[in-house]
Amino acid sequence: FVTVGAAQGLPARRARQVLFDHAGRQWVAMQGGIYSRADSSAAFRQAWPHGDLSAMALAPDGTLWASDVDSYYRVLPAAPSGEAAAGAVLQGANMYFDRDGNQWLFHAGGLERRNAGSSDAPQQQDLNGGMPQSFFQDREGNVWIGTSAGLNRFRRNRLLTLPLQTIFNHPAIAPLTGGGIWAGDRIGALHALGPEGERRNVLSARISALYRDPDGVLWAGNDEEVWSVDGGRMERYPLPPEASSYEVQALCRAEGGGLWVSVVRAGLYLLKDGRWRRQPAPPLATAAGVADLDLFPTTLTAGADGALWAGYVRNTIARMAGGKTVLYGAEQGLELGQVLTLYRHGTQLWAGGERGVAWFDGQRFNTLHGQRGEAFRGVSGIVRTPQGDLWLFGTEGLSRIGAEQVTLAMRTPGHEVDYERFDAHDGLLGAASQLRPMPSLLLGDDGLLWMATANRINWINPAHIARNPVTPPVMVQDVVIGEQRYSPLPGLQLPQSTSNLRIDYTALSLSVPERVRFRYRLDGVDDDWQDPGARRQAFYTNLDPGQYRFRVMAANEDGVWNPQEAQLAFSIPPTFAETIWFKLVCFIGVAATLALMYRLRLRHVTQQLRTRLEDRADERERIARTLHDTFLQSVQGLMLRVQTLLKRLPPDGDAYQLVEKILNQADQVLAEGRNQVSGLRGVQPHHDDLPHMFSELGQQLREEHAADFALIVTGQQTSLNEEGREHLYHIGREALLNAFRHAGASRIELELGYATDHFTLQVRDDGRGIDEQVLAAGERPGHWGLIGMRERAVKIDAALDLWCRPGMGTVAQVTAPGSAVYQRKPGTLRRWLMREAA
């Protein structure tokens, strides 16, 4: 540090402020005066004017200002020639300049703002609290001023209010030729206005409606008369006696000359050649419950073809042309409620009302829908700019819909258009009128949009809308679980059993923080970005233990997104019951329990099956004993007596031959009985190979009956389960016995087919066939072979088919599903359980 003092020309007094201007000159405010030097090698000299000045402020143009408590002076390095004393230029306590060069001058309780490069009068602004004390301009251009009572924020308004001393009472507006607007109300005068304010005052009169016709003539009306202003010439037309004392609602140029005039309660009139002609009320006037208030149009406009379009309060629009009136209502798609405005752009007609906006496609009206359920309610002003943008002024503010969105909506009815909203945050004072005067929005010849509210007139330049290009930094504030807050620190670990939480976040955008939008996602939970709008909290429930990463992004009021997202990584540790070890132990315990239950169940089923098999074997043995001990013994005894009889008969007699035949038949019956007893005793092939079993049986039958037998096997031979093998064998055995004994066949074939999903057994012969009555009934009276075959087929879910081919014998076929007869190889666990159960 180097001390600068008397050696450099400064008095030994208190130093208050040091400042360097654009040329590099150094200025120092000392107690008693201001001193300056051109560079660090020169000596300080007292600046002009002399006196105890402080609070230096450097203007963008290089002018240096300094104050002596309540007055500001221009400061120069030396006194100008020919001037001995300097006077105060501005009154104020502190002076600041923003980045645009605008001057801010503080006063007790308020301030003045002078626009850079403008000669307009300064704008006065009151502040909360007493003397303003501090000034700051943030990175978005907002100016912050601190007072004893708090902070005041100043930001650029997109919607500007006319700087007028006059307070309007529901002003009516109309375009002013060349730019600007006409404005008048019920208590004041007719004003010519521009962005800078009032230009001139034309006349003093009450006004309820204004209209500029295509020829540039201005028409105005009130509750007494209608008049026109064309240059310097004015013509007045008193209202008809029945309409006097009722205000003019709407005006419109008539095709072929004249003026359409809507008068409250009185109805619709045509003013032509100085004469008034009342038009018949539309057909809606004959409906029940229609009051006088419904008989006058709330808005008028001329169609491209010269027809007159009129809107009414009960969701009705009328088209009048050639003495004919066509009404449009709910059946034609109109859902506006009270119709507030009609607007024509080229050949396209638009309508606005209390419930929304619609356009006419030549046959019916189509409702305009906005994103996020926006309905554009209370629209009483519609304008479409040359660029194709659609502007709507309603109860929610001024809405802008881009040209491409308008085109898409008109091509695809029901499409929800994206829109931009301008309201109080943008400087709008008040809302659109909902009755009169209307329209509340119009496009001036200078390209500006003008809006009329209850007592203010606002304007915006649609071609130059102030935008905020600064992206908002975003940050995560904390994580909230119940009443406990956790700071977003790296490696954040939340308590065990945490399943519900809230994450607070925000963005540092100070221009219009109410419009800052967010989107966030929690990796591992959200599949895509979530859109909470302007909400600054994210809620999550039913979270599992694990690692999570929360990410959030923000956009400013103009939709400029910050690509740099804020992130927070956190973890939720599992409880013991949520660890993988606990789950593994539970899985092993459940598996062991199921295995034990299966083992017990298998043992129980095995015991039941063993019992059933034993019962079946006992029953078979009982039947075999009964047959052997009673039936066969009786037959054997009977045959012995017949043989005794045979010995007593002469050998050469007919009776001897007959009895001998009877004995031969009895031998056959006895042999069949022994075969049945052998079957019941289980004396049957015990091979697992079904083809081998049928081969032995076929050879035996061929030797007994002298008929050819052939065994055919197709497919890949597969092992059969015990039940399937038993039933298939008995079905095939019965079919072979029938073929050998009763068919009288010379050749018998048995075919076994092993398919992947089914098994086929077919017995075919070339014998005499089966009687048609037996085939139709499915059984032979007194015989049980066919019935038994069908019963066995049912037990293995098989299908038994019998058919005879004329002159070619009989075919018996059994088709069984593979799942019922094939033996499936058990898995390792099943084999172990079966071994343990055994």
Short mmCIF file of N, CA, C and O in Angstrom, two decimals, residues 10-116:
data_model
loop_
_atom_site.label_atom_id
_atom_site.label_comp_id
_atom_site.label_asym_id
_atom_site.label_seq_id
_atom_site.Cartn_x
_atom_site.Cartn_y
_atom_site.Cartn_z
N LEU A 10 -3.17 16.45 -1.94
CA LEU A 10 -4.42 16.26 -1.21
C LEU A 10 -4.32 16.90 0.17
O LEU A 10 -3.27 16.80 0.83
N PRO A 11 -5.38 17.53 0.63
CA PRO A 11 -5.36 18.12 1.97
C PRO A 11 -5.39 17.02 3.03
O PRO A 11 -5.83 15.89 2.78
N ALA A 12 -4.96 17.37 4.21
CA ALA A 12 -4.96 16.40 5.31
C ALA A 12 -6.35 16.34 5.93
O ALA A 12 -6.59 16.77 7.07
N ARG A 13 -7.26 15.81 5.15
CA ARG A 13 -8.64 15.69 5.59
C ARG A 13 -9.15 14.26 5.30
O ARG A 13 -8.47 13.45 4.70
N ARG A 14 -10.38 14.06 5.71
CA ARG A 14 -10.97 12.73 5.56
C ARG A 14 -11.33 12.46 4.10
O ARG A 14 -11.96 13.29 3.45
N ALA A 15 -10.92 11.29 3.58
CA ALA A 15 -11.28 10.87 2.22
C ALA A 15 -12.57 10.04 2.27
O ALA A 15 -12.72 9.16 3.10
N ARG A 16 -13.49 10.34 1.34
CA ARG A 16 -14.81 9.68 1.35
C ARG A 16 -15.01 8.69 0.19
O ARG A 16 -15.69 7.67 0.35
N GLN A 17 -14.47 9.00 -0.95
CA GLN A 17 -14.77 8.16 -2.12
C GLN A 17 -13.68 8.33 -3.17
O GLN A 17 -13.14 9.43 -3.35
N VAL A 18 -13.32 7.25 -3.85
CA VAL A 18 -12.35 7.26 -4.95
C VAL A 18 -13.03 6.70 -6.19
O VAL A 18 -13.74 5.69 -6.13
N LEU A 19 -12.80 7.34 -7.36
CA LEU A 19 -13.49 6.94 -8.59
C LEU A 19 -12.56 7.20 -9.77
O LEU A 19 -11.84 8.21 -9.80
N PHE A 20 -12.58 6.31 -10.75
CA PHE A 20 -11.82 6.47 -11.99
C PHE A 20 -12.83 6.56 -13.14
O PHE A 20 -13.73 5.73 -13.25
N ASP A 21 -12.67 7.60 -14.00
CA ASP A 21 -13.60 7.73 -15.13
C ASP A 21 -13.07 6.95 -16.32
O ASP A 21 -12.04 6.25 -16.25
N HIS A 22 -13.78 7.05 -17.47
CA HIS A 22 -13.42 6.26 -18.65
C HIS A 22 -12.07 6.64 -19.23
O HIS A 22 -11.42 5.82 -19.88
N ALA A 23 -11.62 7.90 -19.00
CA ALA A 23 -10.33 8.35 -19.52
C ALA A 23 -9.17 8.00 -18.58
O ALA A 23 -8.02 8.31 -18.88
N GLY A 24 -9.46 7.38 -17.47
CA GLY A 24 -8.42 7.02 -16.51
C GLY A 24 -8.14 8.09 -15.48
O GLY A 24 -7.25 7.92 -14.62
N ARG A 25 -8.86 9.21 -15.50
CA ARG A 25 -8.68 10.26 -14.50
C ARG A 25 -9.18 9.76 -13.15
O ARG A 25 -10.23 9.13 -13.06
N GLN A 26 -8.41 10.08 -12.13
CA GLN A 26 -8.76 9.68 -10.77
C GLN A 26 -9.43 10.84 -10.05
O GLN A 26 -8.94 11.97 -10.05
N TRP A 27 -10.58 10.52 -9.43
CA TRP A 27 -11.33 11.51 -8.66
C TRP A 27 -11.39 11.04 -7.21
O TRP A 27 -11.62 9.86 -6.94
N VAL A 28 -11.20 12.00 -6.29
CA VAL A 28 -11.26 11.70 -4.87
C VAL A 28 -12.14 12.73 -4.19
O VAL A 28 -11.90 13.95 -4.32
N ALA A 29 -13.20 12.23 -3.50
CA ALA A 29 -14.07 13.14 -2.73
C ALA A 29 -13.50 13.25 -1.32
O ALA A 29 -13.46 12.26 -0.58
N MET A 30 -13.02 14.44 -0.98
CA MET A 30 -12.44 14.71 0.33
C MET A 30 -13.41 15.58 1.14
O MET A 30 -14.29 16.24 0.57
N GLN A 31 -13.24 15.58 2.40
CA GLN A 31 -14.01 16.50 3.22
C GLN A 31 -13.61 17.92 2.85
O GLN A 31 -12.46 18.31 3.00
N GLY A 32 -14.55 18.67 2.31
CA GLY A 32 -14.29 20.05 1.89
C GLY A 32 -14.21 20.21 0.40
O GLY A 32 -14.23 21.35 -0.09
N GLY A 33 -14.16 19.13 -0.42
CA GLY A 33 -14.12 19.31 -1.86
C GLY A 33 -13.72 18.06 -2.58
O GLY A 33 -13.36 17.03 -1.99
N ILE A 34 -13.72 18.12 -3.92
CA ILE A 34 -13.36 17.01 -4.79
C ILE A 34 -12.08 17.37 -5.52
O ILE A 34 -11.91 18.49 -6.02
N TYR A 35 -11.13 16.40 -5.61
CA TYR A 35 -9.84 16.59 -6.25
C TYR A 35 -9.69 15.52 -7.34
O TYR A 35 -10.25 14.42 -7.24
N SER A 36 -8.88 15.90 -8.35
CA SER A 36 -8.66 14.95 -9.45
C SER A 36 -7.26 15.11 -10.00
O SER A 36 -6.61 16.14 -9.81
N ARG A 37 -6.78 14.04 -10.71
CA ARG A 37 -5.52 14.10 -11.43
C ARG A 37 -5.64 13.22 -12.66
O ARG A 37 -6.37 12.22 -12.68
N ALA A 38 -4.86 13.58 -13.69
CA ALA A 38 -4.98 12.89 -14.97
C ALA A 38 -4.45 11.48 -14.89
O ALA A 38 -4.97 10.56 -15.51
N ASP A 39 -3.33 11.26 -14.13
CA ASP A 39 -2.77 9.93 -13.98
C ASP A 39 -2.03 9.89 -12.66
O ASP A 39 -1.93 10.89 -11.94
N SER A 40 -1.41 8.74 -12.35
CA SER A 40 -0.79 8.57 -11.04
C SER A 40 0.49 9.37 -10.89
O SER A 40 0.98 9.54 -9.76
N SER A 41 1.06 9.89 -11.97
CA SER A 41 2.29 10.69 -11.87
C SER A 41 2.01 12.17 -11.65
O SER A 41 2.92 12.93 -11.32
N ALA A 42 0.76 12.59 -11.87
CA ALA A 42 0.43 14.01 -11.72
C ALA A 42 -0.05 14.30 -10.30
O ALA A 42 -0.40 13.40 -9.53
N ALA A 43 -0.11 15.59 -9.98
CA ALA A 43 -0.58 16.03 -8.66
C ALA A 43 -2.07 16.29 -8.72
O ALA A 43 -2.64 16.60 -9.76
N PHE A 44 -2.74 16.13 -7.57
CA PHE A 44 -4.17 16.38 -7.47
C PHE A 44 -4.43 17.90 -7.48
O PHE A 44 -3.67 18.68 -6.90
N ARG A 45 -5.52 18.29 -8.13
CA ARG A 45 -5.98 19.66 -8.11
C ARG A 45 -7.46 19.67 -7.77
O ARG A 45 -8.18 18.72 -8.12
N GLN A 46 -7.93 20.70 -7.10
CA GLN A 46 -9.33 20.76 -6.69
C GLN A 46 -10.22 20.94 -7.91
O GLN A 46 -9.95 21.76 -8.78
N ALA A 47 -11.28 20.15 -7.96
CA ALA A 47 -12.24 20.18 -9.08
C ALA A 47 -13.26 21.29 -8.86
O ALA A 47 -13.39 21.85 -7.78
N TRP A 48 -13.99 21.54 -9.94
CA TRP A 48 -15.05 22.56 -9.90
C TRP A 48 -16.39 21.85 -9.97
O TRP A 48 -16.53 20.86 -10.73
N PRO A 49 -17.40 22.33 -9.22
CA PRO A 49 -17.41 23.51 -8.33
C PRO A 49 -16.75 23.21 -6.98
O PRO A 49 -16.67 22.05 -6.56
N HIS A 50 -16.33 24.24 -6.32
CA HIS A 50 -15.74 24.10 -5.01
C HIS A 50 -16.85 23.92 -3.98
O HIS A 50 -17.97 24.37 -4.17
N GLY A 51 -16.55 23.28 -2.90
CA GLY A 51 -17.54 23.05 -1.85
C GLY A 51 -17.45 21.62 -1.34
O GLY A 51 -16.75 20.77 -1.89
N ASP A 52 -18.16 21.36 -0.28
CA ASP A 52 -18.12 20.03 0.36
C ASP A 52 -19.08 19.10 -0.39
O ASP A 52 -20.27 19.01 -0.06
N LEU A 53 -18.57 18.44 -1.41
CA LEU A 53 -19.37 17.55 -2.25
C LEU A 53 -18.96 16.10 -2.01
O LEU A 53 -17.80 15.81 -1.70
N SER A 54 -19.91 15.21 -2.17
CA SER A 54 -19.65 13.77 -2.01
C SER A 54 -20.62 13.00 -2.88
O SER A 54 -21.32 13.58 -3.73
N ALA A 55 -20.73 11.69 -2.67
CA ALA A 55 -21.66 10.81 -3.42
C ALA A 55 -21.47 11.01 -4.91
O ALA A 55 -22.39 11.34 -5.65
N MET A 56 -20.23 10.81 -5.38
CA MET A 56 -19.95 10.95 -6.80
C MET A 56 -20.62 9.81 -7.59
O MET A 56 -20.69 8.67 -7.14
N ALA A 57 -21.09 10.15 -8.79
CA ALA A 57 -21.71 9.18 -9.70
C ALA A 57 -21.27 9.48 -11.11
O ALA A 57 -21.35 10.63 -11.56
N LEU A 58 -20.79 8.46 -11.82
CA LEU A 58 -20.29 8.62 -13.17
C LEU A 58 -21.34 8.13 -14.16
O LEU A 58 -21.74 6.97 -14.14
N ALA A 59 -21.81 9.03 -15.04
CA ALA A 59 -22.80 8.69 -16.05
C ALA A 59 -22.15 7.96 -17.21
O ALA A 59 -20.94 8.10 -17.44
N PRO A 60 -22.91 7.15 -17.98
CA PRO A 60 -22.31 6.45 -19.12
C PRO A 60 -21.69 7.37 -20.14
O PRO A 60 -20.77 6.96 -20.86
N ASP A 61 -22.16 8.63 -20.23
CA ASP A 61 -21.57 9.56 -21.20
C ASP A 61 -20.32 10.23 -20.67
O ASP A 61 -19.76 11.11 -21.33
N GLY A 62 -19.86 9.84 -19.49
CA GLY A 62 -18.64 10.41 -18.92
C GLY A 62 -18.86 11.55 -17.97
O GLY A 62 -17.91 12.03 -17.34
N THR A 63 -20.09 12.03 -17.83
CA THR A 63 -20.37 13.13 -16.91
C THR A 63 -20.24 12.64 -15.48
O THR A 63 -20.75 11.58 -15.12
N LEU A 64 -19.55 13.47 -14.67
CA LEU A 64 -19.40 13.15 -13.26
C LEU A 64 -20.34 14.03 -12.45
O LEU A 64 -20.37 15.25 -12.61
N TRP A 65 -21.12 13.40 -11.57
CA TRP A 65 -22.07 14.09 -10.71
C TRP A 65 -21.63 13.92 -9.26
O TRP A 65 -21.10 12.89 -8.88
N ALA A 66 -21.93 14.98 -8.47
CA ALA A 66 -21.62 14.92 -7.03
C ALA A 66 -22.67 15.71 -6.28
O ALA A 66 -23.29 16.64 -6.83
N SER A 67 -22.90 15.34 -5.03
CA SER A 67 -24.00 15.90 -4.24
C SER A 67 -23.47 16.61 -3.01
O SER A 67 -22.44 16.22 -2.44
N ASP A 68 -24.20 17.64 -2.61
CA ASP A 68 -23.93 18.31 -1.33
C ASP A 68 -25.08 18.07 -0.36
O ASP A 68 -25.63 18.99 0.20
N VAL A 69 -25.53 16.91 -0.21
CA VAL A 69 -26.61 16.42 0.65
C VAL A 69 -27.91 16.28 -0.11
O VAL A 69 -28.49 15.19 -0.19
N ASP A 70 -28.46 17.32 -0.75
CA ASP A 70 -29.76 17.21 -1.40
C ASP A 70 -29.78 17.79 -2.81
O ASP A 70 -30.84 17.92 -3.41
N SER A 71 -28.60 18.17 -3.35
CA SER A 71 -28.52 18.72 -4.70
C SER A 71 -27.34 18.10 -5.43
O SER A 71 -26.31 17.79 -4.81
N TYR A 72 -27.50 17.94 -6.77
CA TYR A 72 -26.44 17.36 -7.57
C TYR A 72 -25.89 18.39 -8.55
O TYR A 72 -26.65 19.18 -9.14
N TYR A 73 -24.56 18.34 -8.70
CA TYR A 73 -23.83 19.27 -9.57
C TYR A 73 -23.03 18.46 -10.58
O TYR A 73 -22.58 17.34 -10.29
N ARG A 74 -22.82 19.08 -11.75
CA ARG A 74 -21.88 18.50 -12.71
C ARG A 74 -20.48 18.91 -12.28
O ARG A 74 -20.20 20.08 -12.05
N VAL A 75 -19.57 17.94 -12.21
CA VAL A 75 -18.22 18.19 -11.72
C VAL A 75 -17.25 18.17 -12.89
O VAL A 75 -17.28 17.26 -13.72
N LEU A 76 -16.35 19.22 -12.92
CA LEU A 76 -15.33 19.33 -13.96
C LEU A 76 -13.96 19.41 -13.31
O LEU A 76 -13.82 19.84 -12.15
N PRO A 77 -12.89 19.01 -14.04
CA PRO A 77 -11.55 19.10 -13.44
C PRO A 77 -11.15 20.52 -13.06
O PRO A 77 -10.42 20.71 -12.08
N ALA A 78 -11.66 21.47 -13.82
CA ALA A 78 -11.35 22.88 -13.53
C ALA A 78 -12.56 23.72 -13.88
O ALA A 78 -13.45 23.30 -14.62
N ALA A 79 -12.62 24.92 -13.34
CA ALA A 79 -13.75 25.81 -13.57
C ALA A 79 -13.79 26.24 -15.02
O ALA A 79 -12.75 26.55 -15.61
N PRO A 80 -14.97 26.24 -15.62
CA PRO A 80 -15.07 26.71 -17.01
C PRO A 80 -14.79 28.21 -17.07
O PRO A 80 -15.02 28.94 -16.11
N SER A 81 -14.32 28.64 -18.20
CA SER A 81 -13.99 30.06 -18.34
C SER A 81 -15.25 30.90 -18.31
O SER A 81 -16.27 30.53 -18.87
N GLY A 82 -15.14 32.05 -17.66
CA GLY A 82 -16.25 33.01 -17.64
C GLY A 82 -17.33 32.65 -16.67
O GLY A 82 -18.38 33.28 -16.63
N GLU A 83 -17.18 31.63 -15.85
CA GLU A 83 -18.24 31.26 -14.90
C GLU A 83 -17.59 31.07 -13.55
O GLU A 83 -16.73 30.22 -13.37
N ALA A 84 -18.00 31.90 -12.62
CA ALA A 84 -17.38 31.86 -11.30
C ALA A 84 -18.09 30.94 -10.33
O ALA A 84 -17.49 30.42 -9.41
N ALA A 85 -19.39 30.73 -10.49
CA ALA A 85 -20.15 29.92 -9.54
C ALA A 85 -20.99 28.91 -10.31
O ALA A 85 -21.34 29.10 -11.47
N ALA A 86 -21.29 27.80 -9.67
CA ALA A 86 -22.10 26.74 -10.29
C ALA A 86 -23.38 26.56 -9.50
O ALA A 86 -23.38 26.63 -8.26
N GLY A 87 -24.50 26.30 -10.22
CA GLY A 87 -25.76 26.05 -9.57
C GLY A 87 -26.12 24.57 -9.61
O GLY A 87 -25.63 23.81 -10.45
N ALA A 88 -26.97 24.15 -8.67
CA ALA A 88 -27.41 22.75 -8.63
C ALA A 88 -28.26 22.45 -9.86
O ALA A 88 -29.12 23.24 -10.26
N VAL A 89 -28.01 21.30 -10.48
CA VAL A 89 -28.75 20.89 -11.68
C VAL A 89 -29.95 20.00 -11.31
O VAL A 89 -31.04 20.15 -11.85
N LEU A 90 -29.74 19.07 -10.39
CA LEU A 90 -30.78 18.13 -9.99
C LEU A 90 -30.91 18.12 -8.48
O LEU A 90 -29.93 18.35 -7.75
N GLN A 91 -32.12 17.82 -8.02
CA GLN A 91 -32.36 17.70 -6.59
C GLN A 91 -32.46 16.23 -6.22
O GLN A 91 -33.25 15.49 -6.80
N GLY A 92 -31.64 15.80 -5.27
CA GLY A 92 -31.68 14.42 -4.85
C GLY A 92 -30.61 14.11 -3.85
O GLY A 92 -29.66 14.88 -3.66
N ALA A 93 -30.74 12.94 -3.18
CA ALA A 93 -29.81 12.55 -2.13
C ALA A 93 -28.75 11.59 -2.64
O ALA A 93 -27.60 11.64 -2.18
N ASN A 94 -29.12 10.68 -3.58
CA ASN A 94 -28.17 9.72 -4.15
C ASN A 94 -28.50 9.53 -5.62
O ASN A 94 -29.68 9.60 -6.03
N MET A 95 -27.48 9.25 -6.41
CA MET A 95 -27.66 9.08 -7.85
C MET A 95 -26.95 7.80 -8.28
O MET A 95 -25.82 7.52 -7.86
N TYR A 96 -27.67 7.02 -9.15
CA TYR A 96 -27.08 5.79 -9.69
C TYR A 96 -27.45 5.68 -11.16
O TYR A 96 -28.44 6.29 -11.63
N PHE A 97 -26.68 4.88 -11.89
CA PHE A 97 -26.95 4.63 -13.30
C PHE A 97 -26.98 3.12 -13.51
O PHE A 97 -26.11 2.39 -13.02
N ASP A 98 -28.00 2.66 -14.23
CA ASP A 98 -28.06 1.22 -14.52
C ASP A 98 -27.27 0.91 -15.79
O ASP A 98 -26.67 1.80 -16.40
N ARG A 99 -27.29 -0.34 -16.24
CA ARG A 99 -26.48 -0.74 -17.38
C ARG A 99 -26.95 -0.12 -18.69
O ARG A 99 -26.18 -0.03 -19.65
N ASP A 100 -28.20 0.27 -18.75
CA ASP A 100 -28.73 0.91 -19.96
C ASP A 100 -28.49 2.41 -19.97
O ASP A 100 -28.91 3.09 -20.92
N GLY A 101 -27.87 2.94 -18.92
CA GLY A 101 -27.58 4.36 -18.86
C GLY A 101 -28.70 5.19 -18.26
O GLY A 101 -28.63 6.42 -18.24
N ASN A 102 -29.76 4.55 -17.79
CA ASN A 102 -30.85 5.29 -17.15
C ASN A 102 -30.39 5.82 -15.79
O ASN A 102 -29.66 5.14 -15.06
N GLN A 103 -30.85 7.01 -15.49
CA GLN A 103 -30.44 7.67 -14.24
C GLN A 103 -31.50 7.47 -13.16
O GLN A 103 -32.71 7.64 -13.41
N TRP A 104 -31.08 7.07 -11.95
CA TRP A 104 -31.95 6.88 -10.81
C TRP A 104 -31.53 7.88 -9.73
O TRP A 104 -30.39 7.85 -9.26
N LEU A 105 -32.44 8.77 -9.39
CA LEU A 105 -32.14 9.83 -8.43
C LEU A 105 -33.05 9.67 -7.22
O LEU A 105 -34.27 9.66 -7.36
N PHE A 106 -32.44 9.51 -6.04
CA PHE A 106 -33.20 9.26 -4.82
C PHE A 106 -33.66 10.56 -4.18
O PHE A 106 -32.94 11.57 -4.18
N HIS A 107 -34.90 10.50 -3.63
CA HIS A 107 -35.46 11.58 -2.83
C HIS A 107 -35.96 10.96 -1.53
O HIS A 107 -36.01 9.75 -1.38
N ALA A 108 -36.32 11.82 -0.62
CA ALA A 108 -36.93 11.33 0.62
C ALA A 108 -38.28 10.69 0.30
O ALA A 108 -39.20 11.38 -0.13
N GLY A 109 -38.37 9.40 0.48
CA GLY A 109 -39.63 8.68 0.27
C GLY A 109 -39.91 8.28 -1.16
O GLY A 109 -40.95 7.71 -1.45
N GLY A 110 -39.02 8.59 -2.12
CA GLY A 110 -39.28 8.23 -3.50
C GLY A 110 -38.05 8.39 -4.36
O GLY A 110 -36.93 8.55 -3.86
N LEU A 111 -38.25 8.33 -5.69
CA LEU A 111 -37.14 8.48 -6.62
C LEU A 111 -37.64 9.00 -7.95
O LEU A 111 -38.84 9.00 -8.23
N GLU A 112 -36.68 9.44 -8.78
CA GLU A 112 -36.94 9.83 -10.16
C GLU A 112 -36.10 8.94 -11.07
O GLU A 112 -34.97 8.60 -10.73
N ARG A 113 -36.68 8.61 -12.23
CA ARG A 113 -35.96 7.80 -13.20
C ARG A 113 -36.00 8.53 -14.54
O ARG A 113 -37.07 8.85 -15.05
N ARG A 114 -34.80 8.78 -15.08
CA ARG A 114 -34.67 9.45 -16.37
C ARG A 114 -34.10 8.45 -17.37
O ARG A 114 -33.03 7.87 -17.15
N ASN A 115 -34.82 8.26 -18.48
CA ASN A 115 -34.36 7.34 -19.51
C ASN A 115 -33.18 7.93 -20.25
O ASN A 115 -33.14 9.13 -20.56
N ALA A 116 -32.21 7.06 -20.54
CA ALA A 116 -31.01 7.52 -21.24
C ALA A 116 -31.37 8.00 -22.65
O ALA A 116 -32.10 7.33 -23.38
#
